[in-house]
Short mmCIF file of C-alpha atoms and ligand atoms in Angstrom, two decimals:
data_model
loop_
_atom_site.label_atom_id
_atom_site.label_comp_id
_atom_site.label_asym_id
_atom_site.label_seq_id
_atom_site.Cartn_x
_atom_site.Cartn_y
_atom_site.Cartn_z
CA MET A 1 49.69 -141.42 30.66
CA ASP A 2 51.38 -142.03 27.35
CA SER A 3 53.42 -145.15 26.68
CA ILE A 4 55.78 -146.05 23.84
CA ILE A 5 55.85 -149.42 22.01
CA VAL A 6 59.06 -150.58 20.39
CA LYS A 7 59.40 -153.65 18.17
CA GLY A 8 63.01 -154.72 18.10
CA GLY A 9 65.25 -156.24 15.44
CA THR A 10 65.52 -153.51 12.79
CA ALA A 11 68.92 -152.01 11.92
CA LEU A 12 68.92 -148.23 11.86
CA SER A 13 70.02 -145.86 9.11
CA GLY A 14 69.75 -142.14 8.51
CA GLN A 15 70.27 -138.79 10.22
CA ILE A 16 68.98 -137.44 13.51
CA PRO A 17 69.19 -133.69 14.37
CA ILE A 18 70.57 -133.05 17.87
CA ALA A 19 68.63 -130.38 19.78
CA GLY A 20 69.93 -127.62 22.03
CA ALA A 21 70.99 -128.85 25.50
CA LYS A 22 68.30 -129.12 28.20
CA ASN A 23 70.85 -128.75 30.97
CA ALA A 24 72.47 -125.69 29.33
CA CYS A 25 69.13 -124.04 28.68
CA LEU A 26 67.97 -124.57 32.26
CA ALA A 27 70.95 -122.58 33.48
CA LEU A 28 70.80 -119.97 30.71
CA MET A 29 67.18 -119.04 31.26
CA PRO A 30 67.69 -117.85 34.92
CA ALA A 31 70.55 -115.64 33.65
CA THR A 32 67.87 -113.25 32.36
CA LEU A 33 67.19 -112.41 36.03
CA LEU A 34 70.62 -110.81 36.27
CA SER A 35 69.78 -107.91 33.86
CA ASP A 36 66.94 -105.57 33.08
CA GLU A 37 67.72 -105.82 29.38
CA PRO A 38 66.42 -108.59 27.03
CA LEU A 39 68.15 -111.98 26.75
CA THR A 40 67.26 -114.10 23.69
CA LEU A 41 68.16 -117.79 23.41
CA THR A 42 68.15 -119.51 20.06
CA ASN A 43 68.36 -123.30 19.33
CA ALA A 44 66.33 -123.91 22.48
CA PRO A 45 65.00 -127.49 22.96
CA ARG A 46 61.24 -128.23 22.97
CA LEU A 47 60.86 -129.96 26.27
CA SER A 48 58.48 -129.99 29.25
CA ASP A 49 61.35 -128.91 31.58
CA ILE A 50 61.78 -125.75 29.49
CA LYS A 51 58.04 -125.05 29.92
CA THR A 52 58.38 -125.45 33.66
CA MET A 53 61.34 -123.02 33.81
CA THR A 54 59.28 -120.61 31.71
CA LEU A 55 56.46 -120.78 34.23
CA LEU A 56 58.86 -120.25 37.11
CA LEU A 57 60.44 -117.15 35.50
CA GLN A 58 57.01 -115.75 34.63
CA SER A 59 55.93 -116.26 38.27
CA LEU A 60 58.81 -113.96 39.25
CA GLY A 61 57.61 -111.28 36.90
CA ALA A 62 59.93 -112.05 33.93
CA GLU A 63 58.51 -112.01 30.41
CA VAL A 64 59.31 -115.14 28.44
CA THR A 65 58.05 -115.37 24.86
CA SER A 66 58.52 -118.62 22.97
CA MET A 67 58.85 -118.20 19.17
CA GLN A 68 59.46 -120.34 16.08
CA GLY A 69 57.82 -123.32 17.67
CA GLY A 70 59.80 -123.00 20.86
CA ARG A 71 63.28 -122.71 19.25
CA VAL A 72 63.63 -119.11 20.28
CA LEU A 73 63.07 -117.82 23.81
CA ALA A 74 62.89 -113.99 24.13
CA MET A 75 63.15 -113.10 27.81
CA SER A 76 63.19 -109.94 29.87
CA SER A 77 63.11 -109.38 33.61
CA HIS A 78 62.80 -105.64 33.57
CA ASP A 79 60.01 -105.70 36.14
CA LEU A 80 60.75 -108.41 38.72
CA ASN A 81 57.77 -108.32 41.08
CA ASN A 82 58.12 -111.48 43.10
CA LEU A 83 61.24 -113.01 44.70
CA THR A 84 59.75 -116.32 45.81
CA ALA A 85 60.21 -119.61 43.80
CA ASP A 86 57.17 -121.57 44.81
CA TYR A 87 57.28 -125.19 46.00
CA ASP A 88 54.54 -126.13 43.50
CA ILE A 89 56.89 -125.36 40.62
CA VAL A 90 60.24 -126.27 42.23
CA ARG A 91 59.11 -129.74 43.28
CA LYS A 92 58.39 -130.53 39.60
CA MET A 93 61.94 -129.64 38.50
CA ARG A 94 65.10 -129.36 40.74
CA ALA A 95 66.83 -127.06 38.29
CA SER A 96 64.45 -124.36 39.54
CA ASN A 97 67.02 -123.84 42.27
CA LEU A 98 69.17 -122.04 39.62
CA VAL A 99 67.10 -118.84 40.18
CA LEU A 100 68.64 -118.48 43.72
CA GLY A 101 72.03 -117.00 42.75
CA PRO A 102 70.76 -114.60 40.06
CA LEU A 103 67.85 -113.28 42.21
CA LEU A 104 70.13 -112.75 45.18
CA ALA A 105 72.65 -110.90 43.03
CA ARG A 106 70.14 -108.68 41.24
CA ALA A 107 67.61 -108.00 44.00
CA GLY A 108 69.64 -108.67 47.19
CA ARG A 109 66.99 -111.14 48.35
CA ALA A 110 65.47 -114.48 47.28
CA VAL A 111 63.15 -117.12 48.73
CA VAL A 112 63.49 -120.50 47.02
CA SER A 113 61.81 -123.72 47.93
CA LEU A 114 64.11 -126.62 48.60
CA PRO A 115 63.33 -129.13 45.80
CA GLY A 116 62.78 -132.22 48.07
CA GLY A 117 63.48 -135.84 47.20
CA CYS A 118 64.55 -137.26 43.83
CA ALA A 119 64.52 -140.82 42.43
CA ILE A 120 68.28 -140.91 41.78
CA GLY A 121 69.59 -139.48 45.04
CA ALA A 122 69.24 -137.15 48.03
CA ARG A 123 70.68 -134.19 46.08
CA PRO A 124 71.18 -131.65 48.89
CA MET A 125 72.05 -127.95 48.20
CA ASP A 126 74.78 -127.53 50.79
CA LEU A 127 77.35 -126.50 48.16
CA HIS A 128 75.08 -123.86 46.65
CA ILE A 129 74.44 -122.48 50.17
CA ALA A 130 78.06 -122.54 51.25
CA GLY A 131 79.15 -120.76 48.08
CA LEU A 132 76.53 -118.02 48.31
CA GLU A 133 77.28 -117.56 52.03
CA ALA A 134 80.99 -117.13 51.18
CA LEU A 135 79.84 -114.28 48.89
CA GLY A 136 78.18 -112.67 51.94
CA ALA A 137 74.63 -113.95 51.76
CA GLU A 138 72.71 -114.87 54.91
CA ILE A 139 70.66 -118.02 54.24
CA GLU A 140 68.09 -119.56 56.50
CA LEU A 141 65.82 -122.54 56.00
CA LYS A 142 62.19 -121.78 57.04
CA ASP A 143 59.09 -123.89 56.21
CA GLY A 144 60.98 -125.77 53.44
CA TYR A 145 62.13 -122.51 51.82
CA LEU A 146 65.61 -121.02 51.67
CA HIS A 147 65.44 -117.41 52.70
CA ALA A 148 68.49 -115.58 51.36
CA GLU A 149 69.52 -112.02 51.86
CA ALA A 150 72.54 -110.03 50.81
CA ARG A 151 72.42 -106.77 52.77
CA GLY A 152 74.60 -104.25 50.96
CA GLY A 153 75.06 -106.66 48.07
CA LEU A 154 77.35 -109.66 47.50
CA LYS A 155 81.11 -109.44 47.83
CA GLY A 156 83.77 -111.40 45.93
CA ALA A 157 85.45 -114.33 47.70
CA VAL A 158 87.71 -117.32 47.22
CA ILE A 159 85.56 -120.45 47.30
CA GLU A 160 86.85 -124.10 47.18
CA GLN A 161 84.11 -126.59 46.45
CA ARG A 162 84.12 -129.97 48.25
CA PHE A 163 82.76 -131.53 45.03
CA ALA A 164 82.65 -130.08 41.49
CA SER A 165 78.86 -129.67 41.52
CA VAL A 166 77.32 -128.54 38.19
CA GLY A 167 74.40 -126.68 39.82
CA ALA A 168 76.39 -125.04 42.59
CA THR A 169 78.99 -123.85 40.08
CA GLU A 170 76.25 -122.33 37.92
CA ASN A 171 74.50 -120.55 40.89
CA ILE A 172 77.82 -119.23 42.28
CA VAL A 173 79.19 -118.00 38.95
CA MET A 174 75.92 -116.20 38.14
CA ALA A 175 75.77 -114.56 41.56
CA ALA A 176 79.42 -113.51 41.41
CA THR A 177 78.95 -111.56 38.15
CA LEU A 178 77.30 -108.73 40.12
CA ALA A 179 79.30 -109.04 43.37
CA LYS A 180 81.76 -106.38 44.42
CA GLY A 181 85.35 -107.44 43.70
CA THR A 182 86.83 -110.71 42.54
CA THR A 183 85.55 -114.26 43.10
CA VAL A 184 87.77 -117.29 42.55
CA LEU A 185 85.90 -120.59 42.38
CA LYS A 186 88.19 -123.57 42.87
CA ASN A 187 87.23 -127.18 42.07
CA ALA A 188 84.57 -125.74 39.74
CA ALA A 189 82.55 -128.02 37.47
CA ARG A 190 83.96 -128.22 33.89
CA GLU A 191 80.90 -129.46 32.01
CA PRO A 192 80.17 -128.00 28.53
CA GLU A 193 76.93 -126.52 29.93
CA ILE A 194 79.06 -124.37 32.27
CA VAL A 195 81.20 -123.18 29.34
CA ASP A 196 78.01 -122.32 27.43
CA LEU A 197 76.59 -120.36 30.37
CA VAL A 198 79.84 -118.35 30.82
CA LYS A 199 79.84 -117.60 27.08
CA CYS A 200 76.38 -116.12 27.39
CA LEU A 201 77.20 -114.17 30.59
CA ARG A 202 80.25 -112.71 28.91
CA ALA A 203 78.02 -111.58 26.00
CA MET A 204 75.88 -109.85 28.64
CA GLY A 205 78.96 -108.00 29.84
CA ALA A 206 80.29 -110.24 32.58
CA GLN A 207 84.04 -110.56 33.24
CA ILE A 208 84.87 -114.23 33.62
CA ASP A 209 87.92 -116.40 32.97
CA GLY A 210 88.71 -120.09 33.30
CA GLU A 211 85.41 -121.80 32.21
CA GLY A 212 86.01 -125.43 31.28
CA THR A 213 88.81 -125.64 33.85
CA ASP A 214 88.52 -126.35 37.58
CA ARG A 215 89.36 -122.64 38.45
CA ILE A 216 86.93 -119.92 37.44
CA GLU A 217 87.66 -116.25 38.15
CA ILE A 218 84.89 -113.61 38.11
CA GLN A 219 85.38 -109.87 38.30
CA GLY A 220 82.09 -108.36 39.55
CA VAL A 221 80.48 -105.59 37.51
CA ASP A 222 77.79 -103.07 38.46
CA ARG A 223 75.23 -104.26 35.92
CA LEU A 224 74.80 -106.62 32.98
CA GLY A 225 73.30 -105.87 29.59
CA GLY A 226 71.26 -107.98 27.16
CA ALA A 227 72.41 -110.53 24.58
CA THR A 228 71.40 -113.19 22.06
CA HIS A 229 72.92 -116.63 22.64
CA ARG A 230 72.73 -119.94 20.72
CA VAL A 231 72.29 -122.90 23.12
CA VAL A 232 75.02 -125.54 22.74
CA ALA A 233 74.10 -129.01 21.37
CA ASP A 234 72.72 -131.59 23.81
CA ARG A 235 75.59 -134.01 24.50
CA ILE A 236 73.37 -136.39 26.45
CA GLU A 237 70.83 -136.60 23.60
CA LEU A 238 73.83 -137.07 21.33
CA GLY A 239 75.26 -139.92 23.42
CA THR A 240 71.86 -141.56 23.68
CA TYR A 241 71.47 -141.69 19.87
CA MET A 242 75.07 -142.84 19.48
CA ILE A 243 74.11 -145.94 21.43
CA ALA A 244 71.06 -146.64 19.19
CA PRO A 245 73.01 -148.05 16.16
CA ALA A 246 75.46 -149.76 18.58
CA ILE A 247 72.55 -151.68 20.18
CA ALA A 248 70.28 -152.19 17.08
CA GLY A 249 72.89 -152.37 14.29
CA GLY A 250 73.19 -150.07 11.27
CA GLU A 251 74.60 -146.57 10.99
CA LEU A 252 73.37 -143.12 12.05
CA GLU A 253 74.69 -139.57 11.54
CA LEU A 254 73.82 -137.22 14.38
CA ILE A 255 73.58 -133.75 12.99
CA GLY A 256 74.94 -130.93 15.11
CA GLY A 257 76.81 -133.28 17.46
CA SER A 258 80.49 -133.09 18.33
CA MET A 259 82.78 -135.83 19.86
CA ASP A 260 84.45 -133.04 21.84
CA LEU A 261 81.39 -132.83 24.00
CA LEU A 262 81.74 -136.50 25.09
CA PRO A 263 85.44 -137.49 25.43
CA GLY A 264 85.08 -140.12 28.16
CA PHE A 265 81.99 -141.64 26.62
CA CYS A 266 83.45 -141.89 23.08
CA GLU A 267 86.46 -143.63 24.37
CA LYS A 268 84.36 -146.31 26.04
CA LEU A 269 82.07 -146.79 23.05
CA GLN A 270 85.11 -147.25 20.82
CA GLU A 271 86.58 -149.74 23.30
CA ALA A 272 83.33 -151.71 22.95
CA GLY A 273 83.99 -151.94 19.21
CA VAL A 274 81.71 -149.19 17.90
CA THR A 275 82.94 -147.03 15.02
CA ILE A 276 82.64 -143.25 15.59
CA THR A 277 83.62 -140.59 13.04
CA GLN A 278 83.37 -136.82 13.31
CA THR A 279 81.90 -135.47 10.08
CA ASN A 280 81.38 -131.91 8.90
CA GLU A 281 77.76 -132.05 9.93
CA GLY A 282 77.98 -134.11 13.04
CA VAL A 283 78.94 -137.54 14.35
CA LYS A 284 78.59 -140.78 12.44
CA VAL A 285 78.20 -144.03 14.40
CA SER A 286 78.09 -147.64 13.17
CA ARG A 287 78.67 -151.13 14.55
CA ALA A 288 80.20 -154.03 12.66
CA ASN A 289 78.17 -157.25 12.67
CA GLY A 290 78.28 -159.33 15.83
CA ARG A 291 78.07 -158.32 19.48
CA VAL A 292 79.79 -155.32 21.04
CA HIS A 293 82.55 -156.07 23.60
CA ALA A 294 81.89 -155.81 27.31
CA VAL A 295 83.68 -152.81 28.82
CA ASN A 296 83.93 -151.52 32.41
CA VAL A 297 82.60 -147.99 33.00
CA ARG A 298 82.99 -145.62 35.98
CA THR A 299 80.88 -142.46 35.91
CA GLU A 300 82.81 -139.23 36.66
CA VAL A 301 82.52 -135.45 36.35
CA PHE A 302 83.46 -133.97 32.94
CA PRO A 303 85.56 -134.96 30.97
CA GLY A 304 84.95 -138.42 32.39
CA PHE A 305 82.02 -140.73 31.53
CA PRO A 306 78.79 -138.83 32.16
CA THR A 307 76.36 -140.27 34.76
CA ASP A 308 73.48 -139.16 32.43
CA LEU A 309 74.64 -141.85 29.96
CA GLN A 310 75.14 -144.68 32.45
CA ALA A 311 71.64 -146.17 32.00
CA GLN A 312 71.93 -146.12 28.20
CA MET A 313 75.34 -147.76 28.40
CA MET A 314 73.89 -150.47 30.69
CA ALA A 315 71.28 -151.21 28.06
CA LEU A 316 74.08 -151.69 25.52
CA MET A 317 76.10 -153.92 27.84
CA CYS A 318 73.10 -156.23 28.36
CA THR A 319 73.82 -157.85 24.97
CA ALA A 320 77.58 -157.40 24.97
CA ASP A 321 80.00 -160.30 24.56
CA GLY A 322 81.25 -160.76 28.12
CA VAL A 323 80.88 -159.30 31.62
CA SER A 324 81.08 -155.55 32.39
CA ASP A 325 81.21 -153.60 35.64
CA LEU A 326 79.40 -150.30 35.73
CA GLU A 327 80.27 -148.10 38.70
CA GLU A 328 78.04 -145.11 39.46
CA THR A 329 80.00 -142.53 41.53
CA ILE A 330 77.85 -139.36 41.13
CA PHE A 331 74.41 -140.41 42.41
CA GLU A 332 73.69 -142.92 45.14
CA ASN A 333 70.55 -144.45 43.61
CA ARG A 334 70.90 -144.53 39.87
CA PHE A 335 70.31 -148.15 38.94
CA MET A 336 66.50 -148.12 38.96
CA HIS A 337 66.53 -149.24 35.31
CA ALA A 338 68.34 -152.49 36.13
CA PRO A 339 65.28 -154.43 37.45
CA GLU A 340 63.29 -153.23 34.35
CA LEU A 341 66.04 -154.47 32.04
CA MET A 342 66.04 -157.75 33.92
CA ARG A 343 62.33 -158.07 33.08
CA MET A 344 63.58 -158.07 29.49
CA GLY A 345 65.91 -161.01 30.24
CA ALA A 346 69.11 -159.05 31.12
CA ASN A 347 71.52 -160.56 33.64
CA ILE A 348 72.47 -157.77 36.09
CA ASP A 349 73.82 -157.94 39.61
CA VAL A 350 73.60 -154.70 41.55
CA HIS A 351 75.76 -154.16 44.67
CA GLY A 352 75.87 -150.65 46.13
CA GLY A 353 77.39 -148.40 43.44
CA HIS A 354 78.33 -151.27 41.20
CA ALA A 355 76.31 -153.18 38.58
CA ARG A 356 77.81 -156.29 37.08
CA VAL A 357 76.24 -157.02 33.66
CA THR A 358 76.69 -160.45 32.02
CA GLY A 359 75.84 -160.08 28.34
CA VAL A 360 73.06 -162.27 26.90
CA GLU A 361 72.53 -163.25 23.25
CA ARG A 362 69.24 -161.46 22.97
CA LEU A 363 66.79 -159.46 25.14
CA LYS A 364 63.09 -160.22 25.10
CA GLY A 365 60.36 -157.57 24.77
CA ALA A 366 58.15 -156.94 27.90
CA PRO A 367 56.05 -154.22 29.50
CA VAL A 368 58.40 -152.06 31.59
CA MET A 369 58.14 -148.95 33.76
CA ALA A 370 60.15 -145.70 33.39
CA THR A 371 61.46 -144.37 36.74
CA ASP A 372 63.41 -141.35 35.71
CA LEU A 373 64.46 -139.50 32.60
CA ARG A 374 67.60 -141.44 31.57
CA ALA A 375 66.23 -144.77 32.79
CA SER A 376 63.24 -144.30 30.45
CA VAL A 377 65.35 -143.86 27.36
CA SER A 378 67.56 -146.87 28.30
CA LEU A 379 64.39 -149.03 28.16
CA ILE A 380 63.60 -147.72 24.65
CA LEU A 381 67.13 -148.46 23.49
CA ALA A 382 66.88 -152.00 24.95
CA GLY A 383 63.59 -152.43 23.13
CA LEU A 384 65.37 -151.69 19.79
CA ALA A 385 67.45 -154.82 20.34
CA ALA A 386 64.83 -157.06 21.92
CA GLU A 387 62.87 -159.90 20.37
CA GLY A 388 59.23 -158.91 20.06
CA GLU A 389 57.50 -155.96 21.62
CA THR A 390 58.51 -153.70 24.53
CA VAL A 391 55.98 -151.34 26.08
CA VAL A 392 57.56 -148.46 28.05
CA ASN A 393 55.11 -146.90 30.44
CA ARG A 394 55.18 -143.47 32.25
CA VAL A 395 57.01 -141.81 29.42
CA TYR A 396 56.34 -138.36 30.81
CA HIS A 397 59.76 -138.83 32.36
CA LEU A 398 61.17 -139.05 28.80
CA ASP A 399 59.44 -135.93 27.54
CA ARG A 400 61.31 -133.88 30.12
CA GLY A 401 64.62 -134.39 28.30
CA TYR A 402 63.98 -135.82 24.79
CA GLU A 403 62.19 -134.22 21.82
CA ARG A 404 59.89 -136.65 19.92
CA VAL A 405 61.99 -139.83 20.40
CA GLU A 406 59.53 -141.91 18.44
CA ASP A 407 59.71 -139.57 15.46
CA LYS A 408 63.51 -139.28 15.45
CA LEU A 409 64.09 -143.03 15.73
CA GLY A 410 61.11 -143.89 13.52
CA ALA A 411 62.62 -141.79 10.68
CA CYS A 412 65.71 -144.04 10.82
CA GLY A 413 63.82 -147.30 10.51
CA ALA A 414 62.92 -148.16 14.10
CA VAL A 415 59.47 -149.69 14.61
CA ILE A 416 58.26 -147.45 17.37
CA GLU A 417 55.06 -145.62 18.28
CA ARG A 418 53.57 -143.55 21.08
CA ILE A 419 50.22 -144.66 22.57
CA LYS A 420 48.41 -141.63 23.88
CA GLY A 421 47.16 -142.10 27.43
CA GLU A 422 43.74 -141.01 28.79
C1 LIG B 523 73.21 -131.59 36.85
O1 LIG B 523 72.50 -131.81 38.05
C2 LIG B 523 72.32 -132.13 35.74
N1 LIG B 523 71.04 -131.44 35.74
C3 LIG B 523 72.04 -133.63 35.97
O2 LIG B 523 71.32 -134.12 34.87
C4 LIG B 523 73.41 -134.35 35.99
O3 LIG B 523 73.19 -135.70 36.30
C5 LIG B 523 74.33 -133.75 37.05
O4 LIG B 523 74.46 -132.30 36.82
C6 LIG B 523 75.70 -134.35 37.04
O5 LIG B 523 76.31 -134.21 35.81
C7 LIG B 523 70.97 -130.16 35.27
O6 LIG B 523 71.93 -129.60 34.76
C8 LIG B 523 69.63 -129.55 35.28
P1 LIG B 523 75.46 -131.79 40.76
P2 LIG B 523 73.04 -131.12 39.40
O7 LIG B 523 75.19 -130.60 41.60
O8 LIG B 523 73.52 -129.76 39.13
C9 LIG B 523 75.88 -133.79 45.07
C10 LIG B 523 69.54 -135.23 33.74
O9 LIG B 523 69.38 -136.46 33.62
N2 LIG B 523 75.69 -132.43 45.57
O10 LIG B 523 76.69 -131.79 39.97
O11 LIG B 523 71.93 -131.28 40.40
C11 LIG B 523 74.63 -134.37 44.49
O12 LIG B 523 73.81 -134.91 45.43
C12 LIG B 523 70.02 -134.67 35.10
O13 LIG B 523 69.48 -134.42 32.81
C13 LIG B 523 75.79 -132.18 46.94
O14 LIG B 523 76.09 -133.06 47.70
O15 LIG B 523 74.28 -132.08 39.76
C14 LIG B 523 75.11 -135.42 43.51
O16 LIG B 523 75.37 -136.60 44.16
C15 LIG B 523 69.95 -135.69 36.21
N3 LIG B 523 75.58 -130.91 47.39
C16 LIG B 523 76.45 -134.79 43.03
O17 LIG B 523 76.82 -133.75 43.97
C17 LIG B 523 75.21 -129.91 46.56
O18 LIG B 523 75.01 -128.78 47.06
C18 LIG B 523 76.31 -134.09 41.63
O19 LIG B 523 75.37 -133.12 41.69
C19 LIG B 523 75.06 -130.15 45.15
C20 LIG B 523 75.34 -131.42 44.72
#
């Protein structure tokens, strides 16, 4: 297994290109299952999760051709020949469950393995199931698989979600595009990835209103056509690299990024004393000399502070001037990075959904272990500010959601390298 070594203490300067969004692409790719015409995605990120989704779609009979070094995905599911999403693929990546809605809508039937456990929380699918059942599907759990059927096709309905789940919103919206009649989804998720998905579905001929608000209305149509769609920028990659100069010093410009994608996060970073400017090309971030201020953070659904940036923010607060309280409200077990940061000399007290971080002058390099995608990058960020060398192990977690971190940060002055494993 690869590991990454970071030597801290170098201020950063330069530009980093922000890739297309993993979490948008993982919802956009299953949209191909809704039509027998080609769907092409441009600005696709080069990530192991995209490869896993490609394998899943190919296992269902879709054609997925990766071009221009993975930046363009040409897809067609003209000849779907299998309606079962296998456990062996689904257990590798939960987002595989986003084929359930499209398969059900297009083929009237789907068999999708339940993803099973996850490091950051239980992550049940009850909201996906409740929404699709409201559209008339019959869903039964057998041998760890959801067996779903829509005899006579799906029918529009009014659905009010208990929680604004991103995945359930995506599955329900995709399914409703081919349902008979009107669907109104209340308490829908408002994340930019949902807005991007709806933009693509509309280009395929879907009739949808209200994306980006908590009420989405879908008029079902008989069939969808093809389209070409550019994947929106990755706001979590953007936020991660905005923290890099805040934690290590210096200034970075993040090309292709937009502050509009991260309202709640930008507010907190500015409160911590970090300077953020929207430029024509992207977002410029710098930190004046001295330590950032400690700020309290509470993770929330969009437009609030994203849970996927909580670990990175904790790394920053480890050397802040003062005490900060980080509250995680979305996932029940998302502080696995705290004990690793404490190995680097951080002062963190975790109680339930709260982590109290007392800033220290300086972190110290140490060998640490990545536990999940965002935790792994928070350890790399901490390494940029630490004295000496930090070795981050199990970076396969990182490769699921970040393209070539060591090259992007290395090009801006960071002393960082990947050690290839056996
Ligand atoms: C998406 O996951 C993202 N993944 C996650 O990013 C992100 O953390 C999350 O949204 C929240 O923003 C992708 O888009 C592929 P949810 P998703 O359904 O759709 C509970 C990353 O690091 N819930 O909004 O799975 C659930 O347990 C990943 O890139 C139910 O209870 O998130 C959780 O506590 C990690 N029942 C909360 O809602 C359900 O049926 C949020 O889940 C569905 C969800």
